[in-house]
Coordinates of C-alpha atoms in Angstrom, one line a residue:
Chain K
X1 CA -37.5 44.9 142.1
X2 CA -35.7 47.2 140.0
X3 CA -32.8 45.4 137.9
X4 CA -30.2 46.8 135.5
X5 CA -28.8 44.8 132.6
X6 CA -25.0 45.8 132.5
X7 CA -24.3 45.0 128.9
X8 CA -19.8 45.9 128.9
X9 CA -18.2 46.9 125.5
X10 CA -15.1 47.6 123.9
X11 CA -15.8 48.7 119.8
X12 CA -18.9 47.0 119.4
X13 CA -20.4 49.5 117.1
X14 CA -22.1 47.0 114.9
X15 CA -23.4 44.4 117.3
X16 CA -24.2 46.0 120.1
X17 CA -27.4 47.7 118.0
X18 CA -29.0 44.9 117.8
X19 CA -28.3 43.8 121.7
X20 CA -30.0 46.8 122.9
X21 CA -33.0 46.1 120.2
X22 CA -33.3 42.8 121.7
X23 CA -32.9 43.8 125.2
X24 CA -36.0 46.1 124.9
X25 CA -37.8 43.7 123.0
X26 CA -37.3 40.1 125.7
X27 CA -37.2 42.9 128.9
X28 CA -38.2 46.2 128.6
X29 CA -38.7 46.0 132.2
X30 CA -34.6 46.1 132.7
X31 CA -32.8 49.6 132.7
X32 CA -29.4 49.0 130.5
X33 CA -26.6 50.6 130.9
X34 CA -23.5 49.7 128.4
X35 CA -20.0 50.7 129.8
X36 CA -18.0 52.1 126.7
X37 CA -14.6 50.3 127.9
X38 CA -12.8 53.1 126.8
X39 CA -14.1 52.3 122.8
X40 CA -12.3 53.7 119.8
X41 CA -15.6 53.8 117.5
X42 CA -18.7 54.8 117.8
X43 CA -20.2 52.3 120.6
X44 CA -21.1 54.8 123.1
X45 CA -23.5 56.9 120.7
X46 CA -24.7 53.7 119.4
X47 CA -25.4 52.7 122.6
X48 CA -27.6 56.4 123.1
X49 CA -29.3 55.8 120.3
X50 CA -30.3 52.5 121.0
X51 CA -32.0 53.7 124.4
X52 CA -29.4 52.5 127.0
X53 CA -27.4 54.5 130.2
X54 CA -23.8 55.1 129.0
X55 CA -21.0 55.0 130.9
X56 CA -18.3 56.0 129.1
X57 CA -14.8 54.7 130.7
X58 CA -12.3 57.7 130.0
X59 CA -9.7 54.5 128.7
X60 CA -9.6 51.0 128.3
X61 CA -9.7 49.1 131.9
X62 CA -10.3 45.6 131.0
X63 CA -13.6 43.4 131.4
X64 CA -13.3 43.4 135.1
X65 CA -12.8 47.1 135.7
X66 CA -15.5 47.8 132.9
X67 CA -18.0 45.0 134.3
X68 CA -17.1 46.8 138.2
X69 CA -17.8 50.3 137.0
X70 CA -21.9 48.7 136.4
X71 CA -21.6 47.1 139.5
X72 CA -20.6 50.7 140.6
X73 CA -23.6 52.7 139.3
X74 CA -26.0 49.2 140.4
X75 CA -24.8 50.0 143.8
X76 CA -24.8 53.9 143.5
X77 CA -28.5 53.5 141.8
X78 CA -30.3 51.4 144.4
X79 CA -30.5 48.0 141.7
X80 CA -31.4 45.0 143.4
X81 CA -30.6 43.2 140.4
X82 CA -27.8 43.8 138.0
X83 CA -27.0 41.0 135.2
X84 CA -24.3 41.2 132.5
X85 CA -24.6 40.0 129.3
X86 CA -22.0 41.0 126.3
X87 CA -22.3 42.9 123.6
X88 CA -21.6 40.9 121.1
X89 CA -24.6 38.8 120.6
X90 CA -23.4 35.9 122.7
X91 CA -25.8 36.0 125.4
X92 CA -30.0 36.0 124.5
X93 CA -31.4 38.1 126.8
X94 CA -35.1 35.9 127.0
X95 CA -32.9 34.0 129.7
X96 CA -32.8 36.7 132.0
X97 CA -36.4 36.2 133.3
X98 CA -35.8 32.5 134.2
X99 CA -32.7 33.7 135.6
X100 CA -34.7 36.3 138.0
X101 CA -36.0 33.3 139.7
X102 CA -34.1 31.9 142.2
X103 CA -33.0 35.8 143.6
X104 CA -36.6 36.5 143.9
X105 CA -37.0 33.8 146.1
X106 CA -34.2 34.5 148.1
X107 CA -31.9 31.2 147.2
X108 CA -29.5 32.4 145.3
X109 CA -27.3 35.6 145.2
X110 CA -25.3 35.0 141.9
X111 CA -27.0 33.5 139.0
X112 CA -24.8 31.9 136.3
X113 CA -26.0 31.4 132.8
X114 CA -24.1 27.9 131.9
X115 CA -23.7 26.5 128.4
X116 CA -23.0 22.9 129.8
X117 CA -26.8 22.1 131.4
X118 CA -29.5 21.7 129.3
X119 CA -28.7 21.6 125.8
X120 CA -27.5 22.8 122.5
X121 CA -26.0 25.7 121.3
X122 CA -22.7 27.1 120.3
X123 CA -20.4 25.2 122.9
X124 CA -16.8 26.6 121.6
X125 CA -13.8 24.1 121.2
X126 CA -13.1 20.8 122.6
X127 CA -10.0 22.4 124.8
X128 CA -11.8 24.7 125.6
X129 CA -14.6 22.5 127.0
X130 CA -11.9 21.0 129.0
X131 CA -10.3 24.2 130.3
X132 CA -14.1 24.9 131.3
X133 CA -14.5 21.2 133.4
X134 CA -10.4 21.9 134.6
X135 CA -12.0 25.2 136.4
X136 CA -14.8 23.9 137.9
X137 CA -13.2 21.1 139.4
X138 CA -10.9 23.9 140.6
X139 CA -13.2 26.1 141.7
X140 CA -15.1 23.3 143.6
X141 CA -11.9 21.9 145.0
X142 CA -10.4 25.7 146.0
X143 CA -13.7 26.8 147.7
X144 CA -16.5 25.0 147.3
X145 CA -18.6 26.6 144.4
X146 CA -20.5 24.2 142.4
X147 CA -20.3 26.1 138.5
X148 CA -20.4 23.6 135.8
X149 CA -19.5 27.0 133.4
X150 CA -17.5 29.4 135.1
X151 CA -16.1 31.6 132.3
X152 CA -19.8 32.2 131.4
X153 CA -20.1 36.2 131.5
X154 CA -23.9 35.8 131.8
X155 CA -24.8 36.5 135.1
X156 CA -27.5 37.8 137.3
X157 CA -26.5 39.2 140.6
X158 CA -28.5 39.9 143.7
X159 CA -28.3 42.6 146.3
X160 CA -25.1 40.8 148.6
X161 CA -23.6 40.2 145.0
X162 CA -24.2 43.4 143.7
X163 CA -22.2 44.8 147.4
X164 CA -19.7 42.7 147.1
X165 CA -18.5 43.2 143.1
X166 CA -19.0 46.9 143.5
X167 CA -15.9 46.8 146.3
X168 CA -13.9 44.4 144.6
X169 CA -13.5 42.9 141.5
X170 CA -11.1 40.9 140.1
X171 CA -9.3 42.7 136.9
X172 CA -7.9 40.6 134.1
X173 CA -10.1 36.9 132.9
X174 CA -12.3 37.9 136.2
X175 CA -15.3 35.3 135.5
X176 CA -13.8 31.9 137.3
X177 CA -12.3 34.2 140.4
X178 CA -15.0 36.7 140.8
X179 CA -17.3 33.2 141.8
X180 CA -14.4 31.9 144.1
X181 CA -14.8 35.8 145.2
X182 CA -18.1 35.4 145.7
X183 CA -18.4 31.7 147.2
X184 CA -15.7 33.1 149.5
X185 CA -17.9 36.1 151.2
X186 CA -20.5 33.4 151.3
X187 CA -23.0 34.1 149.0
X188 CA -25.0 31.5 147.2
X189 CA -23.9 30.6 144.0
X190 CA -26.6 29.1 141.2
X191 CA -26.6 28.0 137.4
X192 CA -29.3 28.6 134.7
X193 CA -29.1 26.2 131.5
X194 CA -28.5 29.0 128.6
X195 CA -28.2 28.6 124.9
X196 CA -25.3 30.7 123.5
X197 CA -24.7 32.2 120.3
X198 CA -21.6 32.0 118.2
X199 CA -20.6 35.3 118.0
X200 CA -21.5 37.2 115.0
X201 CA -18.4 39.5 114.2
X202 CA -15.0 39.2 115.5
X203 CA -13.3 36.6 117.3
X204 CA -13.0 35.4 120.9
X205 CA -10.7 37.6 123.2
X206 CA -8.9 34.3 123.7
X207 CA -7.5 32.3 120.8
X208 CA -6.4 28.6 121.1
X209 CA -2.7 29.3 122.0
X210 CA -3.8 31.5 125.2
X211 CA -6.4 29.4 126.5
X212 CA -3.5 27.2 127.8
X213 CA -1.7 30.9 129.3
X214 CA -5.5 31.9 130.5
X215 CA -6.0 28.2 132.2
X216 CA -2.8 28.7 134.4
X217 CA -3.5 32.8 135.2
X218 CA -6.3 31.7 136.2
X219 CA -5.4 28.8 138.3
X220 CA -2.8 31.0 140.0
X221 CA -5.4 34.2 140.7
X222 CA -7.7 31.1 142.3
X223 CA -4.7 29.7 144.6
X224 CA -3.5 32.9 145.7
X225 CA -7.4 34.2 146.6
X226 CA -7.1 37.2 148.9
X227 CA -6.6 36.4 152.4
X228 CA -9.3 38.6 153.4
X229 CA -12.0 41.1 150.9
X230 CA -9.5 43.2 148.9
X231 CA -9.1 46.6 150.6
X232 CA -10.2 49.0 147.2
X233 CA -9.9 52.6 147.8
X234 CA -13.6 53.7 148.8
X235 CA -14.6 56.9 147.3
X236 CA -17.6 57.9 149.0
X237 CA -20.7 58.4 146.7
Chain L
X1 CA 42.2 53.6 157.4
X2 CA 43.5 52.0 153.7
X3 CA 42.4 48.3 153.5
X4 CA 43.9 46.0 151.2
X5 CA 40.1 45.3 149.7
X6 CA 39.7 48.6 148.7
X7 CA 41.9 51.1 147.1
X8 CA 42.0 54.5 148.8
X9 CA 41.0 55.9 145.3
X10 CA 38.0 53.8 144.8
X11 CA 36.7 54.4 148.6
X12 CA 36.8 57.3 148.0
X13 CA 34.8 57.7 144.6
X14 CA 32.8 55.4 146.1
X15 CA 31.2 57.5 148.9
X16 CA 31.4 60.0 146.8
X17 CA 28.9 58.3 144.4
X18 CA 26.9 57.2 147.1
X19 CA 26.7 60.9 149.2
X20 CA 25.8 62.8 146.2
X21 CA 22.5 59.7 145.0
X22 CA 22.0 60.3 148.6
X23 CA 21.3 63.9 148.5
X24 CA 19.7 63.6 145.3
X25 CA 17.0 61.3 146.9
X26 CA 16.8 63.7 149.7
X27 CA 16.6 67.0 147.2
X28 CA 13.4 65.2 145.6
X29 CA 11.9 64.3 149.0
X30 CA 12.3 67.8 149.6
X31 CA 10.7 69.2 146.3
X32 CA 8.3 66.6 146.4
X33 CA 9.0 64.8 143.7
X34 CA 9.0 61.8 146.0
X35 CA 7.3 61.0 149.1
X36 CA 9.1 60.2 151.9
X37 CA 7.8 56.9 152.6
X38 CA 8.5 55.9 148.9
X39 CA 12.3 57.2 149.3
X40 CA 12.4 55.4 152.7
X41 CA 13.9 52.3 151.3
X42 CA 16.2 53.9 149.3
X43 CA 18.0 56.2 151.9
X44 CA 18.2 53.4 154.3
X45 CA 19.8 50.8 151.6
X46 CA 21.8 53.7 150.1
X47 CA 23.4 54.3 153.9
X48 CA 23.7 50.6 154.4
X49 CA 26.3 50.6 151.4
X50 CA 27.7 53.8 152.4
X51 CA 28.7 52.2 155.8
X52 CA 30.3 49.1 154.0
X53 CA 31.9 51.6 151.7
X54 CA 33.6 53.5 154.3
X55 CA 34.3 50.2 156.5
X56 CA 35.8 47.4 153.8
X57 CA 36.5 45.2 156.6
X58 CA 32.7 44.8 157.7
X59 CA 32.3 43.3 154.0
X60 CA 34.8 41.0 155.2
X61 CA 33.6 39.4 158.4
X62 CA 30.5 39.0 156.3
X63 CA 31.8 37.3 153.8
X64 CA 33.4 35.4 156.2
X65 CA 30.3 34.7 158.5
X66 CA 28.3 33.9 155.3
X67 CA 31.3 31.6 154.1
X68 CA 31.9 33.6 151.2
X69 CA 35.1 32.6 149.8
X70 CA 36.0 36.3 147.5
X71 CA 34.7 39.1 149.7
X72 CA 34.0 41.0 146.5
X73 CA 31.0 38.4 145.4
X74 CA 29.6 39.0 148.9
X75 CA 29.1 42.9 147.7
X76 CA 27.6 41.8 144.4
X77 CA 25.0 39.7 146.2
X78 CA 24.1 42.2 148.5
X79 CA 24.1 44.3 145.6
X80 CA 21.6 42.3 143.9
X81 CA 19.6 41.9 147.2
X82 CA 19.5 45.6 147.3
X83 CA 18.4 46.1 143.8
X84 CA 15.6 43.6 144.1
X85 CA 14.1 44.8 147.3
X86 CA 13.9 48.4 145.9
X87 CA 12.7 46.7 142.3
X88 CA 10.1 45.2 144.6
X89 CA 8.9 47.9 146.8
X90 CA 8.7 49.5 143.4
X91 CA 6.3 47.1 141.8
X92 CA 4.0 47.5 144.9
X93 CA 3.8 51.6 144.2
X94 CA 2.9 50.6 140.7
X95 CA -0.1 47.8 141.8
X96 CA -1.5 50.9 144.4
X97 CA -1.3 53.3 141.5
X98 CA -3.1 51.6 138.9
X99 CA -5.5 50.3 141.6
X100 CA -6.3 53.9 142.2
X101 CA -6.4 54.9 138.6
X102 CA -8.9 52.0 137.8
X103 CA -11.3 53.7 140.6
X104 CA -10.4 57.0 139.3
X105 CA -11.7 55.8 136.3
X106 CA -14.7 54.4 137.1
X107 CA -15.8 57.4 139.2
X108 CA -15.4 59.3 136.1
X109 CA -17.4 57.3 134.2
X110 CA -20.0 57.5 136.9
X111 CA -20.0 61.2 137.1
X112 CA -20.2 61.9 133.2
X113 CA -23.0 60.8 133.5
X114 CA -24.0 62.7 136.6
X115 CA -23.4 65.6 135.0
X116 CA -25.4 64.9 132.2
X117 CA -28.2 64.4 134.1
X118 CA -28.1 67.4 135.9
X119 CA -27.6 69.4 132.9
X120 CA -30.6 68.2 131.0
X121 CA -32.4 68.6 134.3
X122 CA -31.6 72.6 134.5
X123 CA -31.9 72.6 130.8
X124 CA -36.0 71.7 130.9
X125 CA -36.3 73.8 134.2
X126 CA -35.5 77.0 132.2
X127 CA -37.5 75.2 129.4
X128 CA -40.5 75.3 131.6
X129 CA -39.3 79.0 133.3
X130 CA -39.2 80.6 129.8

């Protein structure tokens, strides 16, 4: 099966190095392709050099439009499999074989690397950790998917995933509604216990006093789900 | 056809006002600075206060129907109404642009790489010619 390792970043010139080292180290079997988010530094020749497909956005959409525009080329490339890690160390790579597992055997169409199962590992804050249980309750309650971690951005996405986030995905905080997205078209959703990394440079994209703003976005985007797939201008490829 | 509501005067600035930011929205539908279905809302809400302009006494009943007590804060709510309802229809040209800029995007991040592709492609083929 051929499978592409979406790795999105925004000025990551000094991390994402030693992503892509690590990447063809644990699975040199993946193609990677980094989406330059539209990067002020040097992240998309750092990227070249460190062996991986750019795509270079030509300005800064966001994780979901950065995150789509992979799903874009999966879909445009003929990838089975398409997982996204970030590229700032968060995410170890040596998951991404165990993750393989239930899409190979047909179970599962969207693999989520969870924090919460198994155990270990940098957990982030105790609100945090509640905003995390808040959502999955939600998500649960809203439309059935069973996620114990949904703002995990490690992921592994089969074909019918791959179809479905390359026509529409959701644009600002997208991780909780893109798996209400995906429980909704009816693909099977699955967790993988990962260990994550605290992140090595930089902090989170969303600091203590937004997690409470992020928590009701989010809850909002889940309530008002589309009523039907979101109609996305198609440009034929 | 003086109403006590409305000076003469004002009436007649009014729909003054009002037929000239008509035919300004008309001049840039005709230029194409502005689509026609995007101006629709405004022609059509423009003449709506046009015809209240030129007929007081309509505000009046209205007021009256709606149990308005000053017939003037019946005009400011329509007002408001109106300005909404084009802030709106506004909002939703904005959503479809950036929708459509977001897949403009992506595409060109998609074919930069295309392109580079090809190019190194022809670049070893006249490698190999030469």
């Amino acid at each position: 099966m051929r499978a592409l390792v979406i790795v999105p970043a925004w000025n990551e010139e000094r991390d994402l190095p030693a992503v892509l080292a690590e990447l063809r180290r644990v699975a040199p079997e993946w193609d990677v392709c980094v989406v330059d988010d539209g990067s002020s530094d040097r992240t998309a020749a750092v990227a070249r050099e460190g062996g991986a497909r750019v795509l270079r956005l030509p300005m800064n959409l966001g994780i979901g439009g950065a995150v789509q525009t992979g799903y874009l080329w999966a879909r445009e490339r003929g990838y089975e499999i398409a997982a996204q890690i970030d590229g700032d160390g968060q995410h170890d790579p040596q998951y991404l074989e165990a993750a393989l597992g239930p899409i190979r055997a047909g179970t599962a169409d969207l693999v989520i690397g969870s924090r919460y199962i198994g155990a270990g590992g940098f957990r982030s804050t105790a609100l945090r950790r509640t905003g995390a249980r808040y959502l999955s309750w939600f998500l649960r309650l809203r439309c059935g998917a069973r996620v114990t971690d949904p703002t995990s951005g490690f992921r592994v996405a089969g074909p019918r995933a791959i179809e479905l986030f390359a026509a529409s995905y959701p644009s600002d905080y997208p991780e909780p509604e893109a798996i209400a997205l995906a429980a909704r078209g009816g693909l099977r959703v699955e967790e993988f216990p990962v260990v994550m990394r605290e992140r090595r440079h930089g902090s989170s994209s969303i600091g203590p006093v937004r997690t409470v703003y992020y928590l009701i976005k989010v809850s909002l985007a889940l309530l008002l789900l589309p009523a039907e797939r979101r109609h996305k201008p198609e440009i034929a490829g | 056809m003086t109403h006590p509501l409305l000076p003469l005067e004002l009436q007649i600035a009014a729909c003054a006002m009002l037929i000239v930011f008509f035919g300004w929205v008309l001049y840039l539908v005709r230029f194409q600075r502005l689509s026609l279905r995007d101006s629709l809302l405004w022609l059509l809400s423009t003449g709506a206060v046009l015809v209240f302009a030129l007929f007081p006494g309509l505000l009046q009943s209205l007021a009256r129907a709606l149990a308005v007590q000053v017939p003037s804060n019946a005009l400011f709510a329509l007002g408001i109404v109106y300005l909404t309802l084009n802030v709106l229809s506004l909002t939703i040209a904005l959503a479809n642009a950036s929708t459509h800029t977001r897949r403009l995007a992506q595409e060109c991040a998609l074919l930069r790489v295309e392109i580079a592709e090809v190019r190194s492609e022809v670049r070893s083929r006249d490698g190999a010619a030469s």
